[in-house]
Short mmCIF file of C-alpha atoms and ligand atoms in Angstrom, two decimals:
data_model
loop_
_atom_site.label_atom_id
_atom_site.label_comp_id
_atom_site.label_asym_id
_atom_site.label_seq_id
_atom_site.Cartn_x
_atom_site.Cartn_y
_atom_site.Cartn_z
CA UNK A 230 -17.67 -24.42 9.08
CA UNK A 231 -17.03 -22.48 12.82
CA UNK A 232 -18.46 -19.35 13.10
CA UNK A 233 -14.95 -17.48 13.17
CA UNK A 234 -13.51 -19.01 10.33
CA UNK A 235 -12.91 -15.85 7.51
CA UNK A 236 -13.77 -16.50 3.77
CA UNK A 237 -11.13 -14.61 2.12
CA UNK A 238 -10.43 -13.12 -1.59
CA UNK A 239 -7.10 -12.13 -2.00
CA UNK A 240 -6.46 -10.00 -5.33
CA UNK A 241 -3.30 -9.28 -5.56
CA UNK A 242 -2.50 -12.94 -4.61
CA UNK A 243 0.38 -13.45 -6.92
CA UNK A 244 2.39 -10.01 -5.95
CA UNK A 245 4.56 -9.87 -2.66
CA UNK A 246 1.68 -8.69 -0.51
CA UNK A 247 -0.89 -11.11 -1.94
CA UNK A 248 2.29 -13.98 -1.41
CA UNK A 249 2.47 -13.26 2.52
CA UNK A 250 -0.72 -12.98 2.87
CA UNK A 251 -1.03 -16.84 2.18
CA UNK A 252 1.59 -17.88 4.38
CA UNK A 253 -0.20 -15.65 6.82
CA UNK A 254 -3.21 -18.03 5.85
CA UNK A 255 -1.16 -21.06 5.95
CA UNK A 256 -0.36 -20.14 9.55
CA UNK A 257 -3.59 -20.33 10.83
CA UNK A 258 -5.35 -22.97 8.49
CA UNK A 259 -8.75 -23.58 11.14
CA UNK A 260 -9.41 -19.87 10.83
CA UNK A 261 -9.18 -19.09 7.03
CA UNK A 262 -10.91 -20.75 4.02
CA UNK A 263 -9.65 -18.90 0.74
CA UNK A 264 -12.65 -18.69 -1.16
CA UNK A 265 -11.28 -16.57 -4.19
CA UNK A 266 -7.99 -15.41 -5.81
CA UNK A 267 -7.34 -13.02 -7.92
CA UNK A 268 -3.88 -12.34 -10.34
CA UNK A 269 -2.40 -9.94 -13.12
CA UNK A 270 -0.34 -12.15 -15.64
CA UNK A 271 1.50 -14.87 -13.48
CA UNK A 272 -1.11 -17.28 -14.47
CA UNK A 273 2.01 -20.05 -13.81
CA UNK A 274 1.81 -18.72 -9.71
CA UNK A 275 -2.02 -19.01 -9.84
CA UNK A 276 -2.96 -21.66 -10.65
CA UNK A 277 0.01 -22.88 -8.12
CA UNK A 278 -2.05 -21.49 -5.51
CA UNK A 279 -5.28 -22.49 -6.99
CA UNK A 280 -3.98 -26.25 -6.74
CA UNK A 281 -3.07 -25.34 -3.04
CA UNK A 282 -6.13 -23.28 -1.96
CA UNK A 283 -8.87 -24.62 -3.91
CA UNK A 284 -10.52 -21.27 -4.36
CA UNK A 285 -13.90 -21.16 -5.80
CA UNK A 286 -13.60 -18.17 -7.64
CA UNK A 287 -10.80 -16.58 -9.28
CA UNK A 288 -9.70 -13.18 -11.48
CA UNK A 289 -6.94 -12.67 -13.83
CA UNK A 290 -6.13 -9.99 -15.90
CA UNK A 291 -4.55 -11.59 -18.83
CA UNK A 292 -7.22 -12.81 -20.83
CA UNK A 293 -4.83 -15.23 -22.57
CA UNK A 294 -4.47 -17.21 -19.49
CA UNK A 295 -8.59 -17.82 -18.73
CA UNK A 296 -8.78 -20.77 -20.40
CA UNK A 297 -5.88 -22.36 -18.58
CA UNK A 298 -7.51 -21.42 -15.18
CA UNK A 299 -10.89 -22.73 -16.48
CA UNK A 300 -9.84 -26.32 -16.48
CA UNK A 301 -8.76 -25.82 -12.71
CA UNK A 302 -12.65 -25.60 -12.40
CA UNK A 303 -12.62 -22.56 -10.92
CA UNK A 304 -15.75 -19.86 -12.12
CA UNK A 305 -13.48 -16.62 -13.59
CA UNK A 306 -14.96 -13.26 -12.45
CA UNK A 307 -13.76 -9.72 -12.99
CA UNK A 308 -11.44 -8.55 -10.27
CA UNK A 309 -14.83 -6.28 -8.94
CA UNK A 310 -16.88 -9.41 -9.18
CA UNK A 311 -14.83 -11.71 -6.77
CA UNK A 312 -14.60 -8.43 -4.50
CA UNK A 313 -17.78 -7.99 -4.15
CA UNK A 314 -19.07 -11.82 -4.19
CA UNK A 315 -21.31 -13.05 -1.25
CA UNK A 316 -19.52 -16.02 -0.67
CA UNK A 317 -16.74 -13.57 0.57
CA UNK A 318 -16.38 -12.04 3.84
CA UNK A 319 -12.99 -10.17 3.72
CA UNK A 320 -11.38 -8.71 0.84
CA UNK A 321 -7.51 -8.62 1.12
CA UNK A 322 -6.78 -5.92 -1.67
CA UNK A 323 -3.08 -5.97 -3.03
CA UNK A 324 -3.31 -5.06 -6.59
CA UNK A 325 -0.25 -2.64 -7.11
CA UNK A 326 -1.45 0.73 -8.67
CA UNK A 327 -4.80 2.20 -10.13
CA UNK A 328 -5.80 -1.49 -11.07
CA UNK A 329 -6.67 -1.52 -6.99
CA UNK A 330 -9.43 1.41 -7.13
CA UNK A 331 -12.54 -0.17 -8.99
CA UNK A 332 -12.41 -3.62 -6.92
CA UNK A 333 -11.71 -1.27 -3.69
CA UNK A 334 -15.48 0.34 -4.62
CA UNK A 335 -16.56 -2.54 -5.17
CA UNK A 336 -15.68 -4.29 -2.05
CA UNK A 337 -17.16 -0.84 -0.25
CA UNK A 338 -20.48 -0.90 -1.92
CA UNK A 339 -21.12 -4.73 -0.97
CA UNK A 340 -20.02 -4.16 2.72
CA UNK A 341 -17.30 -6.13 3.07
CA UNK A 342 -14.18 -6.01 5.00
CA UNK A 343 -11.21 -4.60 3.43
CA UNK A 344 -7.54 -4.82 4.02
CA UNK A 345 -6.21 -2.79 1.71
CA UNK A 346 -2.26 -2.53 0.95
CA UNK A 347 -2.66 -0.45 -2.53
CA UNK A 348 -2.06 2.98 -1.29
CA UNK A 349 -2.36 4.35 -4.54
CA UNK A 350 -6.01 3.85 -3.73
CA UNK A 351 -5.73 6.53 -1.22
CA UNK A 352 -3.62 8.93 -2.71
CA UNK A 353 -5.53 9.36 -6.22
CA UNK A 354 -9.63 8.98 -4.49
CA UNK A 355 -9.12 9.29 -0.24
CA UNK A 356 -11.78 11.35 -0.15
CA UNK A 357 -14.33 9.50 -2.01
CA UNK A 358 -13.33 5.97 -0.65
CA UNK A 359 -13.65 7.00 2.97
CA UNK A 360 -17.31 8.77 1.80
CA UNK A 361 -18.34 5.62 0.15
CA UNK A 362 -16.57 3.32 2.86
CA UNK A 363 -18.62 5.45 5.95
CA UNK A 364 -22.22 5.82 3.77
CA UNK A 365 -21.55 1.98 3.39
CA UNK A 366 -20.53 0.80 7.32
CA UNK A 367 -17.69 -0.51 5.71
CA UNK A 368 -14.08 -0.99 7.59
CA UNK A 369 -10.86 -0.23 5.66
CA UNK A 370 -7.43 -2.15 7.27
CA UNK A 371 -4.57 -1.30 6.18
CA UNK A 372 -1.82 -3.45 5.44
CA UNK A 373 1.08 -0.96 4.96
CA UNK A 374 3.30 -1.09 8.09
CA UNK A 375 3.52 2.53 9.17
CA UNK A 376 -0.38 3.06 8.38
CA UNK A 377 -0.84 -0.18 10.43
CA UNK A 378 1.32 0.94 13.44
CA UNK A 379 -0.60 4.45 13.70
CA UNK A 380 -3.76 2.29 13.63
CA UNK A 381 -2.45 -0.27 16.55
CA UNK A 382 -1.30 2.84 18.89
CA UNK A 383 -4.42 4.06 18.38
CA UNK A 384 -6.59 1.25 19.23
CA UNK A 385 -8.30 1.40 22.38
CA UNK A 386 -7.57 5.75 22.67
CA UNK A 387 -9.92 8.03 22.72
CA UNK A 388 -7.76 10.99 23.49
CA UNK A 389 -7.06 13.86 20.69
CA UNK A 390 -3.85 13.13 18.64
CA UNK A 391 -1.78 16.07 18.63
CA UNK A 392 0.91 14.66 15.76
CA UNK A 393 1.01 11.17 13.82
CA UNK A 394 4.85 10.66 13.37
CA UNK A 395 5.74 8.21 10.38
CA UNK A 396 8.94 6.68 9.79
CA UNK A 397 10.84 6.43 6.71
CA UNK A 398 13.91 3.59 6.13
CA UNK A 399 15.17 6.31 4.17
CA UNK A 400 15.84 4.04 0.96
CA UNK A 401 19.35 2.67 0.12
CA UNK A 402 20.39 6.39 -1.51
CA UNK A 403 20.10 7.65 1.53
CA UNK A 404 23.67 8.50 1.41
CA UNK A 405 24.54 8.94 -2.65
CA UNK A 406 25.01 12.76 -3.80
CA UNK A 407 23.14 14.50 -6.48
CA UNK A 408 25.95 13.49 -8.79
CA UNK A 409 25.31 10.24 -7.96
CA UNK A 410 21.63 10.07 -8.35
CA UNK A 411 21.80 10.75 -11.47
CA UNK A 412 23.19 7.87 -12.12
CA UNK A 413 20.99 5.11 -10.30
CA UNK A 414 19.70 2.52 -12.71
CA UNK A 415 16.71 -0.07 -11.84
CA UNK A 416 18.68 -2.88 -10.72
CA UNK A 417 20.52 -1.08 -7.71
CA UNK A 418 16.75 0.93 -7.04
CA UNK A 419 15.07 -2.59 -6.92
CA UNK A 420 17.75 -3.72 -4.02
CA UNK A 421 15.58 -2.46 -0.90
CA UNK A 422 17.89 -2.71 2.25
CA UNK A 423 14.88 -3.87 4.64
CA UNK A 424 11.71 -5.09 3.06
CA UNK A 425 11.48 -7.41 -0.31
CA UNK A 426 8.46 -5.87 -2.25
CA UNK A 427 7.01 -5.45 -5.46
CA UNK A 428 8.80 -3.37 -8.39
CA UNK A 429 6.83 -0.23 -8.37
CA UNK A 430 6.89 0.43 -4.84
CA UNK A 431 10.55 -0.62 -4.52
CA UNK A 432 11.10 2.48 -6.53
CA UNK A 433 8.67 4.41 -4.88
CA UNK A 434 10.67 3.82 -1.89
CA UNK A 435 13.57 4.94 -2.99
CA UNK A 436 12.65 8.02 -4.37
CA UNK A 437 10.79 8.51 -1.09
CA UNK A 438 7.40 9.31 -2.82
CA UNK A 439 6.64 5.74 -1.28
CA UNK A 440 6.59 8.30 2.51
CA UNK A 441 4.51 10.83 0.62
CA UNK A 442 1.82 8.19 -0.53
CA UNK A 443 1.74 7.32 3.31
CA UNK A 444 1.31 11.02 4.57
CA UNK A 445 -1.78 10.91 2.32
CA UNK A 446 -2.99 7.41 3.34
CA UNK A 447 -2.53 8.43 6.81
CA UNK A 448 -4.28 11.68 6.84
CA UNK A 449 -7.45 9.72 5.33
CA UNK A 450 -7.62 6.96 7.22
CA UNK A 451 -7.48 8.94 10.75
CA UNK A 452 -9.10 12.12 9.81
CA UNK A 453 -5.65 14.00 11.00
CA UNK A 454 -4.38 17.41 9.48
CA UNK A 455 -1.77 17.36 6.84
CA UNK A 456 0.15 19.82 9.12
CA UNK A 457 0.05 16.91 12.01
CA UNK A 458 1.78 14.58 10.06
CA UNK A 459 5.79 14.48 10.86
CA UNK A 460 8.21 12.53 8.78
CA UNK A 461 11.27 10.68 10.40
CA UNK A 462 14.10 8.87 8.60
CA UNK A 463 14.40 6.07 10.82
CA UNK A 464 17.02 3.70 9.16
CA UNK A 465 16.86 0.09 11.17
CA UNK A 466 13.17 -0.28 10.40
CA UNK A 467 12.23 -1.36 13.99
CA UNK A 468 9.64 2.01 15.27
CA UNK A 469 6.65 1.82 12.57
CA UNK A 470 5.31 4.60 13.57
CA UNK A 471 4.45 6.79 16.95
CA UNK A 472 1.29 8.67 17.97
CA UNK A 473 1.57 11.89 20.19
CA UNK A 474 -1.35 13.23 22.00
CA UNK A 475 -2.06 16.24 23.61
CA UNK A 476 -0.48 15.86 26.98
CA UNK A 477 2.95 15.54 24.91
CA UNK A 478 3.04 11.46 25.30
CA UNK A 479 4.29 8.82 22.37
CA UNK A 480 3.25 5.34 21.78
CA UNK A 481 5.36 3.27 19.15
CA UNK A 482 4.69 0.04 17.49
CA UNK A 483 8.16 -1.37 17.40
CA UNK A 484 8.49 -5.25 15.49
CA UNK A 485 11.07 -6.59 13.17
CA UNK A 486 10.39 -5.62 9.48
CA UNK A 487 8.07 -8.36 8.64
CA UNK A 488 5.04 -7.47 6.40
CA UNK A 489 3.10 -10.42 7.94
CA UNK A 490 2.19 -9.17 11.04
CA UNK A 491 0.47 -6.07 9.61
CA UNK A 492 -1.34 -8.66 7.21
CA UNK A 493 -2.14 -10.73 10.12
CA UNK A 494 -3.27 -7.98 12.52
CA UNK A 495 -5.63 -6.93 9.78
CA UNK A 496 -6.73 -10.61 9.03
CA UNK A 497 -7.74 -11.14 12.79
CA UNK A 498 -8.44 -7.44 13.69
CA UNK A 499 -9.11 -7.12 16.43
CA UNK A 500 -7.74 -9.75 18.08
CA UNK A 501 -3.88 -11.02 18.11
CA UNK A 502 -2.15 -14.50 18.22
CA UNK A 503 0.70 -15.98 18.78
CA UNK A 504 2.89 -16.71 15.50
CA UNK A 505 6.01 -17.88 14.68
CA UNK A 506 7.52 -14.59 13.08
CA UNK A 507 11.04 -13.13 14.22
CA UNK A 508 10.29 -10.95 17.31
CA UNK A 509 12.16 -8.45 18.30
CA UNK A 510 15.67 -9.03 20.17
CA UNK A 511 17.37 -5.63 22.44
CA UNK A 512 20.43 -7.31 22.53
CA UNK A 513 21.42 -7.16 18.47
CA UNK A 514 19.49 -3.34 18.42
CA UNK A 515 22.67 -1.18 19.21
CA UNK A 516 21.09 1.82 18.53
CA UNK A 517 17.60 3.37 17.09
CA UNK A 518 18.15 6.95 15.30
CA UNK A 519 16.24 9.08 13.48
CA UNK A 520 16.79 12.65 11.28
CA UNK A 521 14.74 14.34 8.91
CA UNK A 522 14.19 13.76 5.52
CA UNK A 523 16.55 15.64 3.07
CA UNK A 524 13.83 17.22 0.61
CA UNK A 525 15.76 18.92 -1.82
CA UNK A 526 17.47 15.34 -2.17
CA UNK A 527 14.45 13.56 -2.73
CA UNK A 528 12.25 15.93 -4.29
CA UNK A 529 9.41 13.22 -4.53
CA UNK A 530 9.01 13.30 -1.14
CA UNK A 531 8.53 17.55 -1.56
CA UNK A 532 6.18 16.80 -4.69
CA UNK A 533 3.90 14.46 -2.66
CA UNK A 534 2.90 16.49 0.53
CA UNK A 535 2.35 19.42 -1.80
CA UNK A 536 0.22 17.64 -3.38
CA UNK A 537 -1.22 16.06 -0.60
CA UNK A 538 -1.66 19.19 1.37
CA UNK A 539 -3.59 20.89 -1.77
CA UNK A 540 -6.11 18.09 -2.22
CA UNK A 541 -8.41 18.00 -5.38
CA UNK A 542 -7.39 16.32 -8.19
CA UNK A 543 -3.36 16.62 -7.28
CA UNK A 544 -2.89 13.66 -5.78
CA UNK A 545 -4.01 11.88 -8.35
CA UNK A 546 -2.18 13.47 -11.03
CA UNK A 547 0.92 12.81 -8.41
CA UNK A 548 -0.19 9.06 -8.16
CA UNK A 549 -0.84 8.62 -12.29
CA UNK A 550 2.24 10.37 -13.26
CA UNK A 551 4.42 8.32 -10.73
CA UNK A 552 3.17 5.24 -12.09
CA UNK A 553 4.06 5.91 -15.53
CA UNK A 554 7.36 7.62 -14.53
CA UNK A 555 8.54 4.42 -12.26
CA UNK A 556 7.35 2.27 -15.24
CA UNK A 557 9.75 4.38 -17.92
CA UNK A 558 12.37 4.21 -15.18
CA UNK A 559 12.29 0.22 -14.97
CA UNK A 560 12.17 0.24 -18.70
CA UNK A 561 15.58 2.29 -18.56
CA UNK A 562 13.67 4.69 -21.30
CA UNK A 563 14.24 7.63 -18.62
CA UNK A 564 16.78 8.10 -15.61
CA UNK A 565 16.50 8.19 -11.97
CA UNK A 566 16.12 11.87 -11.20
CA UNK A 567 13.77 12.32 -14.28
CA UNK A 568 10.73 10.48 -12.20
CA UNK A 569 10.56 13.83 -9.60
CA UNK A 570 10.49 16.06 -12.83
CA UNK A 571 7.73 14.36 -15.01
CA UNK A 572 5.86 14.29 -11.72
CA UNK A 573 6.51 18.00 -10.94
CA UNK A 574 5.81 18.95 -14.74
CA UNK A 575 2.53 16.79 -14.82
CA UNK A 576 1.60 18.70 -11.33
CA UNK A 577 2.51 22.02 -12.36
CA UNK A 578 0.45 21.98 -15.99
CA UNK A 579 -2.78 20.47 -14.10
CA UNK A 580 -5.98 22.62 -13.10
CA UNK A 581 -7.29 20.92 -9.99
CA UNK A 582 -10.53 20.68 -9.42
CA UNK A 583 -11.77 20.98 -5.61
CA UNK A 584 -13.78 18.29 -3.75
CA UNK A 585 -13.20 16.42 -7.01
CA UNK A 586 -16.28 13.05 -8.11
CA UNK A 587 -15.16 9.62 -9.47
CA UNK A 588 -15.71 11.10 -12.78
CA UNK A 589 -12.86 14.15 -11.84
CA UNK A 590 -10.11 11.60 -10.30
CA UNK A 591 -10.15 9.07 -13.51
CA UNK A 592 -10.18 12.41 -16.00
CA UNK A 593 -7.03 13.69 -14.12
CA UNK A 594 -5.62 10.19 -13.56
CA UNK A 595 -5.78 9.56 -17.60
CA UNK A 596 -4.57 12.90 -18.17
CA UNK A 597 -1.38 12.91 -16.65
CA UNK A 598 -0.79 8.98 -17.49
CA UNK A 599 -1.02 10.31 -21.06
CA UNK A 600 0.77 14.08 -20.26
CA UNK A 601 3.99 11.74 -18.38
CA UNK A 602 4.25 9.52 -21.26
CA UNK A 603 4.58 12.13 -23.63
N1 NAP B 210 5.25 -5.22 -0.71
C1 NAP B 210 5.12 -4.53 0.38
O1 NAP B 210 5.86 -4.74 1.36
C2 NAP B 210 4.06 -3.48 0.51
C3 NAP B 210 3.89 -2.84 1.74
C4 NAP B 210 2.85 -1.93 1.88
C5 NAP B 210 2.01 -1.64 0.82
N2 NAP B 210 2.23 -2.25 -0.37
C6 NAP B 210 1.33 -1.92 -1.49
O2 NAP B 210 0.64 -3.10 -1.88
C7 NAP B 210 0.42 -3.10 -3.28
C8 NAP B 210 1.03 -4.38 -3.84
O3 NAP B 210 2.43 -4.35 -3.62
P1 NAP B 210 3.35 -5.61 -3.93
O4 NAP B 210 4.69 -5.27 -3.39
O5 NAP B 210 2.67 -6.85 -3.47
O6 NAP B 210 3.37 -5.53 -5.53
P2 NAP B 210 3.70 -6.71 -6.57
O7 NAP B 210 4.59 -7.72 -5.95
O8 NAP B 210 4.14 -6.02 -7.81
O9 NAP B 210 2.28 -7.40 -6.80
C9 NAP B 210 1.25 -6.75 -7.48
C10 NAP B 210 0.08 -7.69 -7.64
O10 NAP B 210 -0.93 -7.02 -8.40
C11 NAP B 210 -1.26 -7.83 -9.55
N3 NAP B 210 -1.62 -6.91 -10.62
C12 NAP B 210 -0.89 -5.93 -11.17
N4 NAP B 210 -1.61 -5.26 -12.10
C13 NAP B 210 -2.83 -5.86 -12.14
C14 NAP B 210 -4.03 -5.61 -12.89
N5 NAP B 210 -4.11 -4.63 -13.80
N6 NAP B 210 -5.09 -6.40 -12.63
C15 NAP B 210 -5.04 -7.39 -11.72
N7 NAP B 210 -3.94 -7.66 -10.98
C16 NAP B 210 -2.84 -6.90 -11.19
C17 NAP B 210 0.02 -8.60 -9.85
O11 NAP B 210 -0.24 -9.75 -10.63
P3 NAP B 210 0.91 -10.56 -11.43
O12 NAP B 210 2.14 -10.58 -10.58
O13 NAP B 210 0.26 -11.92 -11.59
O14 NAP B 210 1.09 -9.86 -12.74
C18 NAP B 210 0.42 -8.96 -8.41
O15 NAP B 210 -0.38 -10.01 -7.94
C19 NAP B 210 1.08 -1.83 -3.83
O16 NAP B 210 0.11 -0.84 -3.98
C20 NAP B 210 2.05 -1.42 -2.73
O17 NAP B 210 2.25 -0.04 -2.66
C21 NAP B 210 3.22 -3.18 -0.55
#
């Protein structure tokens, strides 16, 4: 095998994420070998892609489906096992939710590469994955769009950012009134106008705590002030995200809304290749606007830069008691508007605790998983 051909786990592989990724993959089939996959419960799509692939090593989380992926003759780890396995070079990490965390340390602690799209991740332990991922040499990607367009403006710069300005699609309620909010139900909140993802953080988007989960991505993976970070409701989805230095200039990462170049930019970092996604064309792009985010609207949006802003434990709380909140939405057990108030309950009962261990973020996560579900 070349010298710059990747071996890649992908956990995650079955979600949306962990789905482009492979095509990303099947793209550029001389520079990839898949050496390990890694699934929740769509044990039908695995082993799909295990046929496909012909992974070594694979994870799933339902334990009813092991056997199944056994006879594919494939050796079943934990998710934290194929992460940090030595026949693996680059971990793609696209596990929605806490589920991402321990295979994230994981992949630290055994110095691989990580491209990591769970930016729950961030929000609930920032500060001690960046510790662990700087005491270990270890490189964390992102594959989130407006995370990866800060990170492209930035390559190459050594001047001092003066503002990281992320941009927001705004969500299809953009437009709806209170009255009207009230009255969303899963199936129109799962009907993105831009980008087809996962369930969870289809909602998250629409509630806009998706844009406060980014604040706090962004602020730990650069190192830049809460305060620096700017929110923009940019509706067509074309600027990613801008950096403004000192000296008052802006650089933009403008594409079509296409999760696979982020994936590949990460997959080939640094270098970039010709592909055959949509690019950009001026002539259908009548106009590119932008206003600020309404807050009162979308408290979620309020609820996460507190949060962020405060530190400690509050993001995770914020992270824990979305994911059970989103989860009761889907299930139709609670409404739309009642996912910013179990967050904002859950937040305003916890005592943080500063500069918080491992040990602190799981206590807090637990207890507002178990607080939100009441
Ligand atoms: N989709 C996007 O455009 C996008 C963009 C930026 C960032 N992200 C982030 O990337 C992550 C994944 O998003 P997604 O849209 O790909 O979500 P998704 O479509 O819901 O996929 C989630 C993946 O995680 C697996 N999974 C869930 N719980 C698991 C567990 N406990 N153990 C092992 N695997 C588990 C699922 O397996 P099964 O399906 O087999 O159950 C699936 O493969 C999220 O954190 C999201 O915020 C997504």
């Amino acid at each position: 095998m070349g010298n710059n051909v990747k071996r890649l786990a992908i956990l995650g592989s079955t979600g949306s994420i962990g789905q482009q990724t492979l095509d990303v993959v099947r793209s550029f089939p001389d520079r990839f070998q898949v050496v390990g996959l890694g699934g929740g419960r769509n044990d039908a799509l695995l082993a799909r892609q295990i046929e496909e692939f012909q992974p070594k090593l694979v994870s799933i989380e339902a334990a009813s489906s092991r056997e199944r992926l056994r006879s594919l003759k494939c050796e079943i780890l934990s998710p934290e096992e194929l992460a940090a396995h030595p026949n693996v070079d680059l971990v793609v990490i696209a596990i929605s939710g806490k589920a991402g965390l321990s295979p994230t340390l994981a992949a630290i602690r055994a110095q691989k590469s990580i491209a990591l799209a769970t930016k729950e991740v961030l929000v609930m332990a920032g500060g001690i994955i960046t510790a662990e991922a700087k005491r270990h040499g270890t490189q964390i990607m992102p594959i989130d769009s407006e995370p990866s367009a800060i990170w492209q403006c930035l390559h190459g710069e050594e001047q001092r950012i003066a503002r990281l300005i992320l941009t927001a699609s705004g969500g299809p309620f953009r437009h709806l009134s209170p009255d009207e909010l009230k009255e969303v139900v899963p199936q129109q909140a799962l009907a993105h106008p831009t980008w087809m993802m996962g369930p969870k953080v289809t909602v998250d988007s629409a509630t806009l705590m998706n844009k406060g989960f980014e604040a706090i991505e962004l602020s730990w993976l650069f190192d830049v002030p809460f305060e620096n970070i700017e929110i923009v409701i940019h509706p067509q989805s074309i600027i990613h995200s801008m950096v403004e230095f000192v000296d008052g200039a802006i650089k933009a990462q403008l594409s079509m809304p296409d999760m696979r170049l982020p994936i590949q930019y990460a997959l080939f970092y640094p270098e970039r290749l010709p592909n055959k996604l949509p690019h950009l064309d001026f002539s259908n792009i009548s106009a590119l606007t932008f206003e600020p985010p309404d807050l009162e609207k979308f408290p979620c949006l309020k609820l996460a830069l507190e949060a962020g802003r405060k530190k400690g434990t509050y993001p995770a709380v914020l992270s824990a008691a979305d994911e059970v909140a989103v989860a009761l939405f889907l299930k139709e057990r609670i409404g739309f508007l009642d996912i910013p108030k179990l967050v904002a309950e859950a937040l305003e009962e916890h005592q943080s605790t500063p500069h918080p261990s491992l040990e602190n973020v799981l206590t807090a996560d637990d207890w507002a998983r178990e607080r939100t579900r009441g």
